[in-house]
Each structure stands twice: as C-alpha cells, then as structure tokens.
Coordinates of C-alpha atoms and ligand atoms in Angstrom, one line a residue:
M202 CA 29.4 41.7 142.5
A203 CA 27.9 42.2 146.0
L204 CA 30.4 42.2 148.8
N205 CA 29.9 39.0 150.9
R206 CA 30.8 40.3 154.4
E207 CA 30.6 36.8 156.0
A208 CA 32.7 35.0 153.4
F209 CA 35.8 35.0 155.6
T210 CA 36.2 33.6 159.1
I211 CA 39.1 34.9 161.2
T212 CA 40.6 31.6 162.3
K213 CA 43.5 33.0 164.2
Y214 CA 44.3 36.3 166.1
D215 CA 47.7 37.3 167.3
L216 CA 47.5 40.8 168.7
Q217 CA 49.7 43.3 170.5
V218 CA 47.5 45.7 172.4
Q219 CA 48.8 49.0 173.9
L220 CA 46.4 50.5 176.4
E221 CA 46.4 54.1 177.7
P222 CA 43.4 54.3 180.0
D223 CA 44.2 58.0 180.9
Q224 CA 43.5 58.9 177.3
Q225 CA 40.9 56.2 176.8
R226 CA 43.1 55.1 174.0
L227 CA 43.8 51.6 172.5
G228 CA 46.3 50.8 169.8
V229 CA 46.6 47.4 168.2
R230 CA 49.2 45.8 165.9
G231 CA 49.0 42.2 164.9
K232 CA 48.2 39.4 162.5
I233 CA 45.0 37.7 161.7
T234 CA 44.4 34.6 159.5
L235 CA 41.4 34.8 157.2
R236 CA 39.8 31.6 155.8
N237 CA 37.4 31.8 152.9
D238 CA 34.4 29.8 154.1
S239 CA 32.2 30.8 151.1
A240 CA 31.7 28.7 148.0
L241 CA 33.3 31.3 145.7
A242 CA 36.8 32.6 145.4
E243 CA 37.1 36.0 147.0
K244 CA 39.4 39.0 146.3
V245 CA 38.0 41.4 148.8
V246 CA 37.5 41.2 152.5
A247 CA 35.6 43.7 154.8
L248 CA 37.3 43.9 158.2
Q249 CA 35.4 45.6 160.9
I250 CA 36.3 47.3 164.2
S251 CA 34.3 49.6 166.6
S252 CA 33.4 52.9 164.9
S253 CA 35.4 54.8 167.6
L254 CA 38.6 53.1 166.2
N255 CA 40.4 53.9 163.0
W256 CA 42.3 51.7 160.6
R257 CA 46.0 52.6 160.2
S258 CA 47.4 49.8 158.1
V259 CA 46.6 46.6 156.4
R260 CA 49.5 44.5 155.0
A261 CA 50.3 41.1 153.6
D262 CA 53.8 39.8 153.5
G263 CA 55.0 43.2 154.7
K264 CA 53.5 45.0 151.7
P265 CA 50.7 47.5 152.2
L266 CA 47.3 46.4 150.8
Q267 CA 44.9 48.9 149.3
F268 CA 41.9 49.5 151.4
V269 CA 39.0 51.9 151.7
S270 CA 37.8 52.8 155.2
Q271 CA 34.1 53.5 155.6
P272 CA 31.5 53.7 158.4
Y273 CA 29.1 50.7 158.6
V274 CA 26.0 51.0 160.7
S275 CA 25.5 47.9 162.9
D276 CA 24.3 47.3 166.4
I277 CA 26.8 44.5 167.0
D278 CA 29.0 47.3 168.5
H279 CA 28.1 49.4 171.5
T280 CA 28.5 52.6 169.4
G281 CA 25.9 51.3 166.9
G282 CA 28.5 51.4 164.1
L283 CA 31.7 49.9 162.8
S284 CA 34.8 51.2 161.0
E285 CA 35.0 48.9 158.0
A286 CA 38.2 48.4 155.9
I287 CA 37.3 47.1 152.5
V288 CA 40.6 45.4 151.6
A289 CA 41.8 44.3 148.2
L290 CA 43.7 41.0 148.9
P291 CA 47.0 40.4 147.1
V292 CA 45.5 37.3 145.3
E293 CA 42.1 35.7 144.9
I294 CA 41.5 33.4 147.8
K295 CA 39.9 30.1 146.9
P296 CA 37.2 28.4 149.0
K297 CA 38.8 26.9 152.2
D298 CA 42.1 28.7 151.5
S299 CA 43.6 31.1 154.0
V300 CA 45.6 34.3 154.0
I301 CA 47.5 36.1 156.8
V302 CA 47.0 39.8 157.1
E303 CA 48.9 42.2 159.3
I304 CA 46.8 44.9 160.7
G305 CA 47.1 48.2 162.7
Y306 CA 44.3 50.3 164.2
E307 CA 43.8 52.7 167.1
G308 CA 41.3 55.0 168.7
L309 CA 39.3 55.6 171.8
I310 CA 36.9 53.4 173.7
A311 CA 34.5 55.5 175.8
L312 CA 31.3 54.7 177.6
D313 CA 28.7 54.6 174.7
A314 CA 25.1 53.2 174.8
T315 CA 24.1 54.5 171.4
R316 CA 22.7 51.2 170.1
L317 CA 20.4 51.1 173.1
T318 CA 19.4 54.7 173.5
R319 CA 18.5 55.0 169.8
V320 CA 15.9 52.3 170.2
G321 CA 14.4 54.2 173.2
V322 CA 16.2 52.7 176.2
P323 CA 16.7 55.5 178.8
E324 CA 20.3 56.4 179.1
G325 CA 20.5 55.8 182.9
V326 CA 19.3 52.2 182.3
A327 CA 21.3 51.7 179.1
K328 CA 24.7 52.4 180.7
H329 CA 24.2 49.6 183.2
T330 CA 24.0 47.1 180.4
S331 CA 26.4 48.9 178.0
W332 CA 29.1 49.5 180.6
D333 CA 32.2 48.9 178.4
Q334 CA 34.7 51.7 178.6
M335 CA 38.3 52.8 179.1
S336 CA 38.8 55.5 181.7
P337 CA 41.6 56.6 184.1
T338 CA 39.9 54.9 187.1
F339 CA 38.0 51.9 185.6
T340 CA 38.5 50.1 182.3
A341 CA 36.5 47.1 181.2
V342 CA 35.9 46.1 177.6
R343 CA 34.2 43.0 176.3
G344 CA 34.7 41.6 172.9
A345 CA 32.6 40.8 169.9
G346 CA 28.9 41.5 170.4
Y347 CA 29.8 44.4 172.7
V348 CA 32.9 46.2 171.5
A349 CA 34.7 45.2 168.3
W350 CA 38.1 45.9 169.8
Y351 CA 39.5 43.1 167.5
P352 CA 38.4 42.7 163.9
I353 CA 35.2 40.9 163.0
T354 CA 33.5 40.1 159.6
T355 CA 29.7 40.4 159.9
E356 CA 26.6 41.6 158.1
A357 CA 24.8 44.5 159.7
A358 CA 22.8 43.8 162.9
D359 CA 19.8 45.8 163.9
F360 CA 18.4 46.1 167.5
S361 CA 15.1 47.4 166.3
E362 CA 14.5 44.4 163.9
G363 CA 13.3 41.6 166.2
N364 CA 16.1 39.2 166.7
S365 CA 18.5 40.4 164.0
L366 CA 21.2 41.6 166.4
F367 CA 21.2 38.2 168.3
E368 CA 21.1 36.3 165.0
V369 CA 24.1 38.1 163.6
A370 CA 26.0 37.9 166.9
D371 CA 25.2 34.2 167.4
R372 CA 26.2 33.4 163.8
W373 CA 29.5 35.2 164.4
K374 CA 30.1 33.2 167.6
A375 CA 29.3 29.9 165.8
R376 CA 31.7 30.8 163.0
E377 CA 34.5 31.8 165.5
A378 CA 34.0 29.0 168.0
G379 CA 37.0 27.1 166.7
S380 CA 39.2 30.1 166.2
E381 CA 42.5 30.6 168.1
F382 CA 42.9 33.9 169.9
K383 CA 46.1 35.3 171.4
A384 CA 46.7 38.8 172.8
R385 CA 49.4 40.5 174.8
L386 CA 48.1 43.6 176.5
N387 CA 50.5 46.2 177.7
L388 CA 49.9 49.3 179.8
T389 CA 52.7 51.7 180.5
G390 CA 53.0 54.9 182.4
A391 CA 55.1 57.1 184.7
G392 CA 54.7 58.1 188.3
G393 CA 52.9 56.6 191.3
D394 CA 49.2 56.7 190.2
R395 CA 48.7 53.4 188.4
P396 CA 46.1 50.7 188.2
A397 CA 47.1 47.6 190.3
V398 CA 45.8 45.0 188.0
L399 CA 45.4 44.3 184.3
L400 CA 43.3 41.3 183.4
C401 CA 42.8 39.7 180.1
G402 CA 40.4 36.8 180.4
A403 CA 41.0 35.2 183.9
S404 CA 44.8 35.8 183.9
G405 CA 46.2 38.7 185.8
S406 CA 49.1 40.9 185.1
G407 CA 52.8 40.9 185.6
S408 CA 54.3 44.3 186.4
T409 CA 57.7 45.7 185.8
D410 CA 59.2 48.9 187.3
F411 CA 61.9 51.0 185.7
G412 CA 62.5 53.7 188.3
R413 CA 59.5 56.0 187.9
D414 CA 58.3 54.3 184.8
W415 CA 56.2 51.1 185.0
S416 CA 54.5 48.7 182.9
L417 CA 51.8 46.1 183.3
T418 CA 51.5 43.2 180.9
S419 CA 48.9 40.5 180.6
D420 CA 48.7 37.6 178.1
C421 CA 45.5 35.8 177.3
G422 CA 44.8 33.1 174.8
W423 CA 42.3 30.5 173.8
T424 CA 43.1 27.6 171.4
A425 CA 39.4 27.6 170.5
L426 CA 37.2 30.6 171.5
G427 CA 34.0 28.6 172.0
T428 CA 31.5 31.0 173.6
V429 CA 34.2 33.3 175.0
A430 CA 34.2 37.0 174.1
P431 CA 37.8 38.1 174.9
T432 CA 37.5 40.8 177.6
F433 CA 40.1 43.0 179.3
V434 CA 39.8 44.9 182.6
T435 CA 42.1 47.2 184.5
A436 CA 41.5 49.1 187.7
D437 CA 43.1 49.8 191.1
Y438 CA 42.0 46.4 192.4
V439 CA 42.9 44.7 195.6
A440 CA 43.8 41.2 194.6
L441 CA 43.2 38.2 196.7
S442 CA 44.5 34.8 195.6
K443 CA 42.8 31.6 196.9
P444 CA 43.6 29.1 194.2
P445 CA 41.9 28.4 191.9
L446 CA 40.2 31.7 192.6
S447 CA 41.6 35.2 192.0
L448 CA 39.4 37.9 193.5
F449 CA 39.7 41.5 192.4
S450 CA 37.8 44.0 194.4
L451 CA 37.7 47.8 194.6
A452 CA 38.3 49.9 197.7
G453 CA 35.2 50.3 199.8
H454 CA 33.9 46.8 198.8
E455 CA 35.8 44.9 201.4
A456 CA 32.6 43.3 202.9
G457 CA 31.5 42.0 199.5
A458 CA 35.0 40.6 198.7
T459 CA 35.1 38.9 202.1
T460 CA 31.7 37.3 201.3
Y461 CA 33.1 35.9 198.1
A462 CA 36.2 34.6 199.9
N463 CA 34.1 32.9 202.5
A464 CA 31.8 31.4 200.0
L465 CA 34.7 29.6 198.2
E466 CA 35.3 26.6 200.5
P467 CA 31.7 25.3 200.6
A468 CA 31.4 26.0 196.8
M469 CA 34.6 24.0 196.2
K470 CA 33.4 21.1 198.3
F471 CA 30.1 21.0 196.5
V472 CA 31.5 21.3 193.0
S473 CA 34.2 18.7 193.7
G474 CA 31.5 16.2 194.8
W475 CA 29.7 16.5 191.5
F476 CA 32.2 17.5 188.8
G477 CA 35.7 16.7 190.1
K478 CA 38.2 19.0 191.7
P479 CA 38.3 22.5 190.1
S480 CA 41.9 23.2 189.1
A481 CA 42.0 25.7 186.2
P482 CA 42.2 29.4 187.4
I483 CA 39.0 31.4 187.7
A484 CA 38.6 35.1 188.4
V485 CA 35.9 37.3 189.7
A486 CA 36.3 41.1 189.1
D487 CA 34.4 44.0 190.7
F488 CA 32.6 46.8 189.0
A489 CA 33.1 50.5 189.7
D490 CA 29.4 51.1 189.0
A491 CA 27.4 48.8 191.3
N492 CA 24.5 48.7 188.9
S493 CA 26.4 47.2 186.1
A494 CA 24.9 44.0 184.8
P495 CA 27.1 41.0 185.6
F496 CA 28.9 39.4 182.8
E497 CA 30.8 36.1 182.2
S498 CA 33.3 35.1 179.6
G499 CA 34.9 31.7 180.0
T500 CA 36.4 31.6 183.5
L501 CA 36.2 35.4 184.2
L502 CA 33.1 36.7 186.0
M503 CA 32.5 40.4 186.4
A504 CA 30.1 41.0 189.2
S505 CA 29.7 43.9 191.6
M506 CA 31.0 43.4 195.1
A507 CA 29.4 46.6 196.5
A508 CA 26.9 44.4 198.4
A509 CA 27.6 41.4 200.5
D510 CA 25.2 38.8 199.3
S511 CA 26.4 35.4 200.3
K512 CA 23.7 33.4 198.4
L513 CA 24.6 35.1 195.2
A514 CA 28.4 34.8 195.8
G515 CA 27.9 31.1 196.4
I516 CA 26.1 30.3 193.2
N517 CA 28.4 32.6 191.2
L518 CA 31.4 30.7 192.5
V519 CA 29.7 27.3 191.9
H520 CA 29.2 28.4 188.3
E521 CA 32.8 29.4 187.7
L522 CA 34.2 26.4 189.5
V523 CA 32.2 24.1 187.3
H524 CA 33.9 25.7 184.4
S525 CA 37.2 25.2 186.1
A526 CA 36.5 21.5 186.7
M527 CA 34.6 20.7 183.4
P528 CA 36.1 22.2 180.2
S529 CA 34.0 21.4 177.1
S530 CA 33.8 22.9 173.7
R531 CA 30.0 22.2 173.6
P532 CA 28.2 25.3 174.9
W533 CA 25.2 23.3 176.1
V534 CA 27.5 21.1 178.2
Y535 CA 29.9 23.9 179.3
E536 CA 27.3 26.5 180.3
G537 CA 24.4 24.1 180.8
L538 CA 26.2 22.1 183.5
A539 CA 27.3 25.3 185.2
H540 CA 23.7 26.6 185.4
F541 CA 22.4 23.2 186.4
A542 CA 25.0 23.2 189.2
E543 CA 23.6 26.6 190.4
A544 CA 20.2 25.0 190.7
L545 CA 21.7 21.9 192.5
Y546 CA 23.4 24.2 195.0
R547 CA 20.1 26.1 195.6
Q548 CA 18.6 22.7 196.4
D549 CA 21.5 21.8 198.7
Q550 CA 20.9 25.0 200.7
G551 CA 17.2 25.7 200.4
G552 CA 15.5 22.5 199.3
R553 CA 14.0 21.3 196.0
Q554 CA 11.4 24.1 195.7
A555 CA 14.2 26.7 195.9
A556 CA 16.0 25.0 193.0
L557 CA 12.8 24.8 191.0
D558 CA 12.0 28.5 191.6
F559 CA 15.5 29.3 190.4
L560 CA 15.0 27.2 187.3
G561 CA 11.7 29.0 186.7
I562 CA 13.5 32.2 186.1
H563 CA 15.4 30.4 183.3
R564 CA 12.2 29.1 181.8
S565 CA 11.0 32.6 181.1
A566 CA 14.1 33.2 179.0
F567 CA 13.3 30.7 176.3
V568 CA 9.6 29.8 176.6
D569 CA 8.4 32.4 174.1
S570 CA 10.8 31.3 171.3
E571 CA 9.9 27.7 172.0
K572 CA 6.2 28.5 171.5
E573 CA 7.1 29.7 168.0
V574 CA 8.8 26.4 167.3
A575 CA 5.8 24.5 168.6
V576 CA 3.5 26.2 166.0
S577 CA 5.9 26.3 163.1
T578 CA 5.5 23.5 160.6
G579 CA 9.1 22.8 159.8
K580 CA 10.3 19.9 161.9
D581 CA 13.8 21.1 162.2
A582 CA 12.9 24.7 163.0
G583 CA 14.3 26.3 166.1
Q584 CA 17.6 25.8 167.8
P585 CA 18.8 22.3 168.5
L586 CA 20.6 22.4 171.8
A587 CA 23.6 20.4 170.5
G588 CA 24.7 23.1 168.1
T589 CA 23.3 26.3 169.3
F590 CA 25.1 29.5 170.1
D591 CA 22.0 31.2 171.4
E592 CA 22.6 32.0 175.1
T593 CA 19.0 31.5 176.2
Y594 CA 19.2 27.9 174.8
Y595 CA 22.7 26.8 175.9
R596 CA 22.3 28.4 179.3
S597 CA 18.6 28.3 180.3
K598 CA 17.2 25.4 178.3
A599 CA 20.3 23.3 178.9
A600 CA 20.0 23.8 182.6
Y601 CA 16.6 22.2 182.5
V602 CA 17.8 19.3 180.3
W603 CA 20.5 18.4 182.8
W604 CA 18.0 18.7 185.6
M605 CA 15.5 16.4 183.9
L606 CA 18.3 13.9 183.2
R607 CA 19.2 14.0 186.8
D608 CA 15.6 13.4 187.9
M609 CA 15.3 10.5 185.5
V610 CA 18.6 8.7 186.2
G611 CA 19.4 9.8 189.7
D612 CA 22.4 11.5 191.3
V613 CA 24.7 8.5 191.4
A614 CA 24.3 7.7 187.7
L615 CA 24.6 11.3 186.5
K616 CA 27.6 11.9 188.7
Q617 CA 29.2 8.8 187.2
A618 CA 28.5 10.0 183.6
I619 CA 29.9 13.5 184.4
G620 CA 32.9 11.9 186.0
N621 CA 33.6 10.0 182.8
Y622 CA 33.3 13.0 180.6
R623 CA 36.5 14.1 178.8
A624 CA 36.4 17.2 176.6
E625 CA 39.0 15.8 174.3
E626 CA 36.9 12.6 173.7
D627 CA 33.7 14.5 173.1
R628 CA 33.7 14.4 169.2
D629 CA 30.6 12.3 168.5
P630 CA 27.4 14.3 169.0
K631 CA 26.0 11.3 170.9
Y632 CA 28.9 11.1 173.3
V633 CA 27.0 12.6 176.2
E634 CA 24.0 10.4 175.6
K635 CA 26.2 7.3 175.6
L636 CA 27.8 8.3 178.9
V637 CA 24.5 8.8 180.6
E638 CA 23.0 5.7 179.2
A639 CA 26.0 3.6 180.2
A640 CA 25.8 4.9 183.8
A641 CA 22.0 4.7 184.0
K642 CA 21.6 1.4 182.0
R643 CA 18.6 3.0 180.3
D644 CA 17.8 4.0 176.7
L645 CA 17.5 7.8 176.5
G646 CA 17.7 8.1 172.8
W647 CA 14.1 9.5 172.6
F648 CA 14.9 12.2 175.2
F649 CA 18.1 13.3 173.5
D650 CA 16.3 13.4 170.2
D651 CA 13.5 15.6 171.5
W652 CA 15.7 17.9 173.7
V653 CA 19.2 18.0 172.4
Y654 CA 19.6 16.9 168.8
R655 CA 16.5 18.6 167.6
D656 CA 14.4 21.5 168.8
R657 CA 10.9 20.2 169.0
G658 CA 9.6 23.0 171.2
L659 CA 8.3 22.2 174.7
P660 CA 5.8 19.6 175.9
D661 CA 2.4 20.5 177.2
F662 CA 0.9 18.2 179.8
R663 CA -2.6 17.8 181.1
V664 CA -4.6 15.2 182.9
Q665 CA -6.7 13.4 180.4
S666 CA -8.7 11.2 182.7
V667 CA -8.8 9.9 186.3
H668 CA -10.6 6.9 187.6
P669 CA -10.7 6.4 191.4
W670 CA -11.8 2.9 192.5
Q671 CA -11.5 0.5 195.3
T672 CA -10.3 -3.0 195.4
E673 CA -12.3 -5.8 197.1
K674 CA -10.1 -5.4 200.1
G675 CA -10.9 -1.7 200.3
V676 CA -7.6 -0.3 199.0
Q677 CA -8.0 3.1 197.2
I678 CA -6.5 3.3 193.7
V679 CA -6.5 6.0 191.1
T680 CA -5.9 5.3 187.5
V681 CA -4.4 8.4 185.9
T682 CA -4.0 9.1 182.2
L683 CA -1.7 12.0 181.3
E684 CA -1.6 13.6 177.9
N685 CA 1.3 15.4 176.3
R686 CA 0.1 17.7 173.5
G687 CA 3.6 18.9 172.7
D688 CA 6.3 17.5 170.3
A689 CA 8.9 16.8 173.1
G690 CA 8.5 13.9 175.5
A691 CA 9.5 13.9 179.1
E692 CA 9.3 12.0 182.3
I693 CA 6.8 14.1 184.1
P694 CA 6.3 14.2 187.9
F695 CA 2.8 14.5 189.3
R696 CA 1.2 14.6 192.7
V697 CA -1.9 12.7 193.8
I698 CA -3.5 14.6 196.6
F699 CA -5.8 12.9 199.1
A700 CA -7.3 13.8 202.5
G701 CA -4.3 13.9 204.8
G702 CA -1.4 14.0 202.4
E703 CA -0.1 13.5 198.9
I704 CA 2.0 11.1 196.8
M705 CA 4.5 12.3 194.2
T706 CA 5.2 9.9 191.3
R707 CA 6.6 10.1 187.8
L708 CA 5.4 9.0 184.3
E709 CA 7.1 8.9 181.0
V710 CA 4.9 10.5 178.4
R711 CA 6.3 10.8 174.8
A712 CA 5.5 13.5 172.4
R713 CA 1.9 13.7 171.2
S714 CA 1.0 10.7 173.4
T715 CA -0.8 9.6 176.5
A716 CA 0.4 7.3 179.3
T717 CA -1.5 5.6 182.1
T718 CA -0.5 4.5 185.5
R719 CA -2.1 3.4 188.8
V720 CA -1.4 5.0 192.2
E721 CA -2.5 3.5 195.5
T722 CA -3.6 6.1 198.1
P723 CA -4.4 5.7 201.8
S724 CA -7.6 7.6 201.4
V725 CA -9.8 8.9 198.5
A726 CA -7.8 11.0 196.0
T727 CA -9.2 14.5 195.5
Q728 CA -6.8 16.2 193.0
I729 CA -4.0 15.5 190.5
V730 CA -1.3 18.1 189.9
V731 CA 1.0 17.6 186.9
N732 CA 4.6 18.9 186.9
D733 CA 6.4 20.4 190.0
G734 CA 8.2 22.9 187.7
S735 CA 11.1 20.6 186.8
V736 CA 9.9 20.1 183.2
P737 CA 9.7 23.3 181.1
E738 CA 6.2 23.4 179.5
V739 CA 4.6 25.9 177.2
D740 CA 1.4 26.0 179.3
L741 CA 1.4 25.7 183.1
T742 CA -2.2 26.7 183.6
N743 CA -3.8 23.3 182.7
N744 CA -1.9 21.2 185.2
A745 CA -4.3 20.8 188.1
Y746 CA -7.3 18.4 187.9
T747 CA -9.9 18.1 190.6
I748 CA -11.4 14.7 190.9
P749 CA -15.2 14.8 191.1
A750 CA -16.5 13.4 194.3
V751 CA -18.1 9.9 193.7
T752 CA -21.8 10.0 194.4
K753 CA -23.3 6.7 195.6
Ligands
ZN399 ZN1 29.4 30.1 182.5

C-alpha cells in the first residue's frame, strides 16, 4: 500500500534542543504526539527533518522502533530536501487515535539557498530570502516552511511547479494550527566569547555561569501554533527592555535601535486607542546581514536595524503591538487586523491617500489569484478568508476587508466591535460579523458572505450611466448608475468632479448588480471617478467616466 505521508498530524511537541553555534550543530531529543487524521488505520509514519540533519533514534515506551532513513526531495526545506524516517509503529493506529514517539536527531544547519538557486534565483539574491543559518556570530533559524528543525509530515513540495510549495506549506500550517509546541533551547560553552542572547519566539534567555563555563537557556511554547513557525535566534545582541517591547540590536546599529525605541511610545498610544493596551511581550531582533528579508512569527519580528527608518519602525511596532493587544486563533483576524492597523497608522501620519497607497502594495499580492477565482466556474473555488492559511489572503486581503468594514461602519463602531472581541469567545465563524453588526446596527451578512465566508473573487466597478439635469430652481443634479461586474459586492466610494471642486460619496453595489443614486453639485458635473483605492478590484482601468457636455 502507498505510504500516506500526511496521514499523521503532530499534535504535540516537547523538545530539548542543544545548540552549538560554533560547530553549526543542533541536537534534539524529545517527544512528539502523532494523531492519525486519515480515514484508515496506519502502521507506518514518515517523519521528516531537514536533509542536513540525521535521525539517531525513534522509540515508543522506551523501546526502539524499527525505521529506515532516506533522503526525500522537497522544497519545503531550505536545503531542498528532507531526511525521512519511515517508522514501523508498535501497533496499528486507528483513525483519530494517537501515539507518543520519542525521537532523537542531530546535524548541522548552515546557510543554504539550494531550493531557490536550483530554480534559477541568483545566489546573492537567494541568500537574502533564505537566510536561516547557525554560525559562530549569528544564528537565526525559522521553522516549518523554512527549516525543518523539528519533525514534520508532508508530501513533497516543488518550487518549480506553480504553487505546489505554498500549497504543501499552507496545508501543513492548517493541519498544525491547533498543535501544542514546547521547546527548551540550551547553549553551553566555556570562556568569554559567548552570544549575549538566545531567543526562542519572543522570549529571551536566562544565563547561568559556572566559573569559566556558561549556559544560556530559553523556553518557548504555544498552546496552539496558529500561523507561528517556531524560530530561534542567538547573537551578541545588545538588549533593551521597554515593556512590552524587547529590542535586540547588533553593535554598529545603535541609530536604528534608537529609532525603534523612540517609535514605541507613539505606536503604543495609537494601538491602545484602537485595540486596547498591549500587554503581552513582543520582540524585535536585528539581522547581521542588512539585506535579509524581514520575517515575523507570532510576536517576534526580525528586521534589520542597520538603517534608521522611523516610518518603517513605527508601522513595524504598530503591527507587533496589535498582536500583543489582540490575540486570536483566526489568521485573518490576527494578521488582518495588524496589517489594517499599519494602514490606519499611515493615515494618522500621512493622510488617507498614504494609507491607500500602502494598501495598494497589498492588492498586488492577491489580485492575480483572485482573477483566477473570478473566471473559475466552481462557486466555492479559491480561499475563503475565514479558514485560509495562505499568507497573501490572511494578511493582504484581510487588511482590505477590515479597511472596508471601517469605511462602512465608521471608527466608533469598529473600535467598539474590536473592543468587545475576546479570542476565547471566538468559536462561531460568525462571531466577528455579529460583533460588528451589533456595534454598527447594520446588516453585514452579504459583505461577510462575499469577502470572509466565501472567496468570490473581487468586484469590478464601472460607471454604467450618468444623467446630469437641473431642477426648476436651477439646482444641478447628476443621477449616477454604477455597475459591479464581479461576484463580490462592496460599498464603493466615488467622486463627482465639477468645475471648482468635487464631492466624494458612497454607494452599496452588490455582486453582479447595478445601483443608482443622485448627487447634487454646485456646478455642472464633468467626470465620475469610481473607487479611491479602498476597495480591491480586478480592473482599475475602467473607473473614470467623462460626462459628455450637454449641447443645447
Ligand atoms: Zn503579524
């Protein structure tokens, strides 16, 4: 029978991790709980770790289990491969049953961009994305999707095959979202030259000295992983604690670290006003290579502090502080609100257009995949926001959804809904809708259906017709009919431009529908422009309409 590599979900990790950055070496002992999520009883499990690590032992109830170790090509790991242990379980595991397995493995984690370079990405560029490594001076290693430094159970992922890598990685995250993860990291050595900080997640290290010998220990854990990819970092950081923020910067980056420290207070004030007071710890850690792509996992942000960019520091802190104030197990709420808050902060500092420009960058992340949904025939194709583990959706599309909600119901009502949100009460998929509806006293079922519970692609607005006319008293009126050719409805803003000015107004246009409204203008209207950029559309080129001059 064919091996079903995704039959088992690892529902619990309890790992002891020994790190030796000088040797680039990692050794792990621990226990994992495997649950059979397939429909059939299973006797064999394929446990996978990075191809640069080697399996040492697999046991159950203290007794060694037979296993065969083999390489398995997959782009889910930075090396482009996994070390797979095909393990014979002591007994057949029935569907929904679990088994605890004791594991041991070790090996090296070096900088490796193979999965990118073999599809043609130049090495110099690839290593800025694929920056995971252990080294004597700087160690930073991300979890599943980057480096399988803890076991995973996945089918092969391939970078060259369209979206296969992301599909496999997203499926893995969805399966592990409810898993418990616990790790104790330990780093020991002798002599004076040691890293100052060992980070696992957002929690820093405790250190112990025994004469010349020393050890650094850091514990991290999540009762449910959600979108977190457990990450560890160790370097000779300068630590600055300004609760809830811990800032870890490298020598020579003092100006950048100061920029972050200075950005904290205004960011705290802003986030508190919208999301409540941030209290859970957050951490921002520096990169040795200033070109490394920033990365975020839960409440740990890795971002270079080589440059002092106060605008960037501000929005980065706003994002993490929202996580601190607003825990949620729903990715579109947890990350969507944090990205929405970045846009709000941009508006606070640079006006609405600055916020819309910022959101425009997010639109490019998901507009192409939404175009495919729009032309596909299956109604439930695509990625409903409510359950997706695809980053472009739960970050970028979700940011727009929150922004549209805010434009529809206003700041006061949305703040009230957010203020009433409790992660532990968020069990019903319609919980968020009900909170916003209660605060806004408005039915939003159609909006949540089109944007959250289903993926109906994006709307496409155009001006269907415009009739300028004049009342008997000489008042100028335009009757505007807007058409939405897409399958998702929205409340769309539009501008009526006339000699000497413009009026901005809004109109709710449901999917595959038209809606009509009248607008009074002080002088003859000349142009209608639909959408100020706050509603993501598939086509932005058909949004302006010039009103033909009336010939008498
Ligand atoms: Zn985030």
